[in-house]
mmCIF file of C-alpha atoms in Angstrom:
data_model
loop_
_atom_site.group_PDB
_atom_site.id
_atom_site.type_symbol
_atom_site.label_atom_id
_atom_site.label_comp_id
_atom_site.label_asym_id
_atom_site.label_seq_id
_atom_site.Cartn_x
_atom_site.Cartn_y
_atom_site.Cartn_z
ATOM 1 C CA MET A 1 0.000 0.000 0.000
ATOM 2 C CA ASN A 2 1.156 3.543 -0.755
ATOM 3 C CA ARG A 3 2.721 5.085 2.383
ATOM 4 C CA ILE A 4 0.463 8.152 2.192
ATOM 5 C CA LYS A 5 -2.592 5.902 2.368
ATOM 6 C CA GLN A 6 -1.017 3.940 5.227
ATOM 7 C CA LEU A 7 -0.348 7.130 7.193
ATOM 8 C CA PHE A 8 -3.910 8.413 6.964
ATOM 9 C CA ASP A 9 -5.342 4.966 7.682
ATOM 10 C CA GLN A 10 -3.273 4.717 10.864
ATOM 11 C CA LYS A 11 -3.376 8.324 12.076
ATOM 12 C CA LYS A 12 -6.518 10.401 11.669
ATOM 13 C CA LYS A 13 -5.548 13.612 13.487
ATOM 14 C CA ASP A 14 -2.592 15.828 14.396
ATOM 15 C CA ILE A 15 -0.484 14.863 11.378
ATOM 16 C CA LEU A 16 2.489 17.152 10.842
ATOM 17 C CA SER A 17 4.085 17.550 7.428
ATOM 18 C CA ILE A 18 7.240 19.604 6.866
ATOM 19 C CA TYR A 19 8.383 21.173 3.591
ATOM 20 C CA PHE A 20 11.994 21.969 2.802
ATOM 21 C CA THR A 21 13.806 23.013 -0.377
ATOM 22 C CA ALA A 22 16.161 20.346 -1.739
ATOM 23 C CA GLY A 23 19.694 21.705 -2.023
ATOM 24 C CA TYR A 24 19.257 24.258 0.782
ATOM 25 C CA PRO A 25 21.155 25.369 2.773
ATOM 26 C CA GLN A 26 23.807 23.157 1.163
ATOM 27 C CA LEU A 27 23.529 21.003 -1.954
ATOM 28 C CA ASN A 28 23.985 17.695 -0.121
ATOM 29 C CA ASP A 29 21.800 18.377 2.924
ATOM 30 C CA THR A 30 18.733 16.583 1.513
ATOM 31 C CA CYS A 31 19.037 13.171 3.169
ATOM 32 C CA GLU A 32 20.247 14.551 6.489
ATOM 33 C CA ILE A 33 17.234 16.865 6.710
ATOM 34 C CA ILE A 34 14.861 13.996 5.919
ATOM 35 C CA SER A 35 16.489 11.739 8.527
ATOM 36 C CA GLN A 36 16.465 14.412 11.225
ATOM 37 C CA LEU A 37 12.782 15.192 10.587
ATOM 38 C CA GLU A 38 11.794 11.536 10.847
ATOM 39 C CA ASP A 39 13.882 11.139 14.011
ATOM 40 C CA ASN A 40 11.845 13.998 15.518
ATOM 41 C CA ASP A 41 8.469 12.372 14.862
ATOM 42 C CA ILE A 42 7.458 14.296 11.740
ATOM 43 C CA ASP A 43 4.768 12.282 9.931
ATOM 44 C CA LEU A 44 5.302 13.312 6.310
ATOM 45 C CA ILE A 45 7.921 15.272 4.372
ATOM 46 C CA GLU A 46 7.544 17.442 1.261
ATOM 47 C CA ILE A 47 10.773 17.752 -0.704
ATOM 48 C CA GLY A 48 10.762 20.999 -2.656
ATOM 49 C CA ILE A 49 12.158 21.026 -6.191
ATOM 50 C CA PRO A 50 13.749 24.481 -6.618
ATOM 51 C CA PHE A 51 12.511 26.514 -9.575
ATOM 52 C CA SER A 52 13.408 29.948 -10.903
ATOM 53 C CA ASP A 53 9.795 31.244 -11.019
ATOM 54 C CA PRO A 54 7.879 29.827 -8.016
ATOM 55 C CA MET A 55 4.611 31.759 -8.325
ATOM 56 C CA ALA A 56 2.911 30.383 -5.195
ATOM 57 C CA ASP A 57 5.872 30.817 -2.887
ATOM 58 C CA GLY A 58 6.599 33.720 -0.595
ATOM 59 C CA PRO A 59 9.994 35.411 -0.250
ATOM 60 C CA THR A 60 11.420 32.898 2.245
ATOM 61 C CA ILE A 61 10.921 29.833 0.062
ATOM 62 C CA GLN A 62 11.802 31.800 -3.086
ATOM 63 C CA ALA A 63 15.133 32.767 -1.545
ATOM 64 C CA SER A 64 15.861 29.165 -0.526
ATOM 65 C CA GLY A 65 15.117 28.034 -4.074
ATOM 66 C CA THR A 66 17.455 30.625 -5.526
ATOM 67 C CA ILE A 67 20.265 29.448 -3.253
ATOM 68 C CA ALA A 68 19.525 25.782 -4.009
ATOM 69 C CA LEU A 69 19.729 26.454 -7.753
ATOM 70 C CA ARG A 70 22.944 28.393 -7.232
ATOM 71 C CA ASN A 71 24.264 25.382 -5.283
ATOM 72 C CA GLY A 72 23.628 23.287 -8.406
ATOM 73 C CA MET A 73 20.470 21.377 -7.439
ATOM 74 C CA THR A 74 18.633 19.694 -10.307
ATOM 75 C CA LEU A 75 16.024 16.944 -10.453
ATOM 76 C CA ARG A 76 18.647 14.519 -11.704
ATOM 77 C CA ILE A 77 20.909 15.283 -8.734
ATOM 78 C CA LEU A 78 17.959 15.087 -6.344
ATOM 79 C CA PHE A 79 16.982 11.611 -7.523
ATOM 80 C CA HIS A 80 20.618 10.547 -7.174
ATOM 81 C CA GLN A 81 20.660 11.852 -3.592
ATOM 82 C CA LEU A 82 17.462 9.939 -2.797
ATOM 83 C CA ALA A 83 18.601 6.639 -4.331
ATOM 84 C CA ASP A 84 19.115 4.943 -0.932
ATOM 85 C CA ILE A 85 16.737 6.998 1.216
ATOM 86 C CA ARG A 86 14.460 4.021 1.899
ATOM 87 C CA LYS A 87 17.307 2.251 3.660
ATOM 88 C CA LYS A 88 17.092 4.974 6.327
ATOM 89 C CA VAL A 89 13.591 6.466 6.280
ATOM 90 C CA SER A 90 10.118 4.894 6.389
ATOM 91 C CA ILE A 91 7.667 7.824 6.535
ATOM 92 C CA PRO A 92 5.871 9.102 3.396
ATOM 93 C CA LEU A 93 7.873 11.388 1.105
ATOM 94 C CA ILE A 94 6.328 13.767 -1.422
ATOM 95 C CA MET A 95 7.968 15.796 -4.156
ATOM 96 C CA MET A 96 6.664 19.353 -4.447
ATOM 97 C CA GLY A 97 7.540 21.420 -7.479
ATOM 98 C CA TYR A 98 6.362 23.299 -10.521
ATOM 99 C CA LEU A 99 5.448 21.744 -13.833
ATOM 100 C CA ASN A 100 8.273 23.241 -15.914
ATOM 101 C CA PRO A 101 11.253 21.297 -14.476
ATOM 102 C CA ILE A 102 9.141 18.138 -14.221
ATOM 103 C CA MET A 103 8.121 18.391 -17.883
ATOM 104 C CA GLN A 104 11.733 19.040 -18.897
ATOM 105 C CA TYR A 105 12.638 15.826 -17.090
ATOM 106 C CA GLY A 106 9.650 14.038 -18.657
ATOM 107 C CA PHE A 107 6.526 13.377 -16.606
ATOM 108 C CA GLU A 108 6.600 9.604 -16.995
ATOM 109 C CA ASN A 109 10.322 9.509 -16.290
ATOM 110 C CA PHE A 110 9.681 11.641 -13.207
ATOM 111 C CA CYS A 111 6.997 9.270 -11.915
ATOM 112 C CA LYS A 112 9.139 6.225 -12.701
ATOM 113 C CA GLN A 113 12.106 7.689 -10.812
ATOM 114 C CA CYS A 114 9.865 8.645 -7.885
ATOM 115 C CA ASN A 115 8.652 5.056 -7.696
ATOM 116 C CA GLU A 116 12.176 3.658 -7.894
ATOM 117 C CA VAL A 117 13.568 5.760 -5.031
ATOM 118 C CA GLY A 118 10.478 5.447 -2.846
ATOM 119 C CA ILE A 119 8.660 8.754 -3.321
ATOM 120 C CA ASP A 120 4.944 8.363 -2.591
ATOM 121 C CA GLY A 121 3.349 11.433 -4.125
ATOM 122 C CA ALA A 122 3.755 14.770 -5.859
ATOM 123 C CA ILE A 123 2.325 18.253 -5.397
ATOM 124 C CA ILE A 124 2.491 20.339 -8.576
ATOM 125 C CA PRO A 125 0.807 23.699 -7.821
ATOM 126 C CA ASP A 126 0.575 24.860 -11.444
ATOM 127 C CA LEU A 127 -0.720 21.571 -12.913
ATOM 128 C CA PRO A 128 -4.253 22.335 -14.172
ATOM 129 C CA PHE A 129 -6.724 19.829 -12.778
ATOM 130 C CA ASP A 130 -8.347 19.222 -16.172
ATOM 131 C CA ASP A 131 -4.932 18.425 -17.695
ATOM 132 C CA TYR A 132 -4.208 16.111 -14.776
ATOM 133 C CA LEU A 133 -7.392 14.154 -15.474
ATOM 134 C CA LYS A 134 -6.832 13.913 -19.235
ATOM 135 C CA GLU A 135 -3.075 13.386 -19.485
ATOM 136 C CA TYR A 136 -1.261 12.806 -16.226
ATOM 137 C CA LYS A 137 -3.481 10.765 -13.916
ATOM 138 C CA PRO A 138 -3.031 7.423 -15.758
ATOM 139 C CA ILE A 139 0.759 7.829 -15.752
ATOM 140 C CA ALA A 140 0.897 8.706 -12.055
ATOM 141 C CA GLU A 141 -1.351 5.769 -11.184
ATOM 142 C CA LYS A 142 0.837 3.417 -13.223
ATOM 143 C CA TYR A 143 3.714 4.184 -10.825
ATOM 144 C CA ASP A 144 1.549 4.527 -7.669
ATOM 145 C CA ILE A 145 2.365 8.217 -7.282
ATOM 146 C CA LYS A 146 -0.407 10.139 -5.522
ATOM 147 C CA ILE A 147 -0.928 13.541 -7.122
ATOM 148 C CA VAL A 148 -2.059 15.951 -4.412
ATOM 149 C CA MET A 149 -4.244 18.868 -5.459
ATOM 150 C CA LEU A 150 -4.493 22.242 -3.755
ATOM 151 C CA ILE A 151 -7.704 24.059 -2.866
ATOM 152 C CA THR A 152 -7.983 27.663 -1.676
ATOM 153 C CA PRO A 153 -10.788 29.872 -0.288
ATOM 154 C CA GLU A 154 -11.437 30.823 -3.925
ATOM 155 C CA THR A 155 -11.942 27.241 -5.169
ATOM 156 C CA SER A 156 -15.573 26.509 -6.043
ATOM 157 C CA ASP A 157 -17.494 23.760 -4.275
ATOM 158 C CA GLU A 158 -17.902 22.016 -7.626
ATOM 159 C CA ARG A 159 -14.138 21.944 -8.227
ATOM 160 C CA ILE A 160 -13.468 20.797 -4.656
ATOM 161 C CA ARG A 161 -15.842 17.860 -5.117
ATOM 162 C CA LEU A 162 -14.244 16.992 -8.469
ATOM 163 C CA ILE A 163 -10.821 16.949 -6.833
ATOM 164 C CA ASP A 164 -12.176 14.828 -3.999
ATOM 165 C CA ASP A 165 -13.713 12.366 -6.463
ATOM 166 C CA HIS A 166 -10.616 11.965 -8.657
ATOM 167 C CA THR A 167 -7.718 11.919 -6.165
ATOM 168 C CA ASP A 168 -7.012 9.550 -3.294
ATOM 169 C CA GLY A 169 -3.957 10.777 -1.376
ATOM 170 C CA PHE A 170 -4.995 13.878 0.546
ATOM 171 C CA ILE A 171 -6.227 17.376 -0.243
ATOM 172 C CA TYR A 172 -3.864 20.294 0.416
ATOM 173 C CA MET A 173 -5.972 23.095 1.880
ATOM 174 C CA VAL A 174 -4.227 26.407 1.275
ATOM 175 C CA SER A 175 -5.184 28.686 4.167
ATOM 176 C CA SER A 176 -5.380 31.781 1.954
ATOM 177 C CA ALA A 177 -5.297 32.791 -1.691
ATOM 178 C CA SER A 178 -1.921 34.519 -1.232
ATOM 179 C CA THR A 179 1.616 33.127 -1.307
ATOM 180 C CA THR A 180 3.334 31.063 1.366
ATOM 181 C CA GLY A 181 4.670 32.740 4.501
ATOM 182 C CA ALA A 182 4.397 32.701 8.279
ATOM 183 C CA GLN A 183 1.357 34.166 10.060
ATOM 184 C CA SER A 184 0.719 34.703 13.778
ATOM 185 C CA ASN A 185 -2.910 33.521 13.682
ATOM 186 C CA PHE A 186 -5.837 32.694 11.396
ATOM 187 C CA ASP A 187 -8.544 35.384 11.128
ATOM 188 C CA ASP A 188 -12.309 34.838 11.130
ATOM 189 C CA GLY A 189 -12.425 34.543 7.346
ATOM 190 C CA LYS A 190 -9.964 31.664 7.307
ATOM 191 C CA GLN A 191 -11.740 29.978 10.203
ATOM 192 C CA ALA A 192 -15.026 30.205 8.265
ATOM 193 C CA TYR A 193 -13.329 28.639 5.229
ATOM 194 C CA PHE A 194 -12.043 25.764 7.343
ATOM 195 C CA LYS A 195 -15.520 25.155 8.771
ATOM 196 C CA LYS A 196 -17.098 25.242 5.320
ATOM 197 C CA ILE A 197 -14.741 22.567 4.011
ATOM 198 C CA ASN A 198 -15.362 20.501 7.150
ATOM 199 C CA SER A 199 -19.097 20.615 6.460
ATOM 200 C CA MET A 200 -18.718 19.232 2.907
ATOM 201 C CA GLY A 201 -18.105 15.660 4.065
ATOM 202 C CA LEU A 202 -15.197 15.004 1.698
ATOM 203 C CA LYS A 203 -13.820 11.471 1.470
ATOM 204 C CA ASN A 204 -10.162 12.492 1.299
ATOM 205 C CA PRO A 205 -8.170 13.535 4.359
ATOM 206 C CA ARG A 206 -7.000 17.144 4.395
ATOM 207 C CA LEU A 207 -3.874 18.991 5.500
ATOM 208 C CA ILE A 208 -3.819 22.772 5.952
ATOM 209 C CA GLY A 209 -0.773 24.707 4.784
ATOM 210 C CA PHE A 210 0.466 28.288 4.184
ATOM 211 C CA GLY A 211 1.021 30.503 7.209
ATOM 212 C CA ILE A 212 1.517 27.926 9.959
ATOM 213 C CA SER A 213 4.427 29.027 12.133
ATOM 214 C CA ASN A 214 3.538 28.687 15.824
ATOM 215 C CA LYS A 215 1.406 26.737 18.295
ATOM 216 C CA ALA A 216 -1.686 28.889 17.709
ATOM 217 C CA THR A 217 -1.781 28.397 13.936
ATOM 218 C CA LEU A 218 -0.766 24.741 14.261
ATOM 219 C CA ASP A 219 -3.551 24.047 16.757
ATOM 220 C CA ALA A 220 -6.096 25.853 14.568
ATOM 221 C CA ALA A 221 -5.072 23.862 11.493
ATOM 222 C CA GLN A 222 -5.059 20.533 13.289
ATOM 223 C CA ALA A 223 -8.461 21.274 14.828
ATOM 224 C CA ASN A 224 -9.966 21.848 11.382
ATOM 225 C CA ALA A 225 -8.292 19.118 9.304
ATOM 226 C CA ASN A 226 -6.288 15.923 9.661
ATOM 227 C CA GLY A 227 -3.119 17.913 10.121
ATOM 228 C CA ALA A 228 -0.890 20.762 9.078
ATOM 229 C CA ILE A 229 1.958 21.590 6.699
ATOM 230 C CA ILE A 230 4.845 23.873 7.677
ATOM 231 C CA GLY A 231 7.340 25.262 5.191
ATOM 232 C CA SER A 232 8.522 28.863 5.523
ATOM 233 C CA LYS A 233 9.040 28.600 9.285
ATOM 234 C CA PHE A 234 11.385 25.622 8.884
ATOM 235 C CA ILE A 235 13.281 27.275 6.024
ATOM 236 C CA THR A 236 13.806 30.337 8.241
ATOM 237 C CA LEU A 237 15.112 28.170 11.084
ATOM 238 C CA LEU A 238 17.523 26.420 8.701
ATOM 239 C CA LYS A 239 18.769 29.824 7.588
ATOM 240 C CA ASP A 240 19.131 31.167 11.124
ATOM 241 C CA SER A 241 20.981 28.183 12.573
ATOM 242 C CA MET A 242 22.726 26.712 9.507
ATOM 243 C CA ASP A 243 22.728 23.472 11.528
ATOM 244 C CA ILE A 244 20.136 20.897 10.554
ATOM 245 C CA LYS A 245 19.776 19.155 13.916
ATOM 246 C CA GLU A 246 19.446 22.467 15.754
ATOM 247 C CA ALA A 247 16.923 23.796 13.203
ATOM 248 C CA VAL A 248 14.685 20.735 13.648
ATOM 249 C CA LYS A 249 14.896 21.050 17.454
ATOM 250 C CA ASN A 250 14.038 24.751 17.235
ATOM 251 C CA LEU A 251 11.074 23.934 15.006
ATOM 252 C CA LYS A 252 9.648 21.469 17.524
ATOM 253 C CA ASP A 253 10.228 23.984 20.336
ATOM 254 C CA SER A 254 8.499 26.798 18.446
ATOM 255 C CA LEU A 255 5.405 24.658 17.887
ATOM 256 C CA SER A 256 5.021 23.689 21.524
ATOM 257 C CA LYS A 257 4.709 27.141 23.066
#
């Protein structure tokens, strides 16, 4: 069974997923970051593929991507780094990146390589859902790669139900229609959005991302979905400490108080 499915079958609440940019802070930090996150009880990891024009990302993740590209990170190098990751790590791993570098690599080749190294899913923010259904879904399913779709407060109920009907990993609930970045709390509008999605009775589990950076936003996300996704906060901690083990410890500390 796909590890994403296993995770959500075994753990229904309080799931914590962490995003980091592959190749940041240093080119060869990828596997060490993954290992340290698993050792600190993170449930799921999103491995960011750096790209020169990341339209959904805020300045923190954009800057990490720029440095990762400058360090020489490519998809080919990333797959090479991950070749033996399943000898060390058992939790679900997801690739997150934009369509351009994936298409340059070849979508089927990308899915095949993901399967070979033990990647369980992919989040491609700029992949149109209609194109996914027509062209990409059969290829992803062939290699057991769960394609995770994003919804925002602007996504129509009809589109949300279509996504729910045609995907089976989890739904990524973006907390706002803006770019990624830390927030101190979720306002009434976001809380209303969370409650609306809760009332729809969707079959897929949901994780809330964008803006989660402290205990208050983490608790709010986990109260309104199966769990939460943190990205910018962890990237900032990696930048501030430049030590992976310390950054992971500081992340756990910041979420507990």
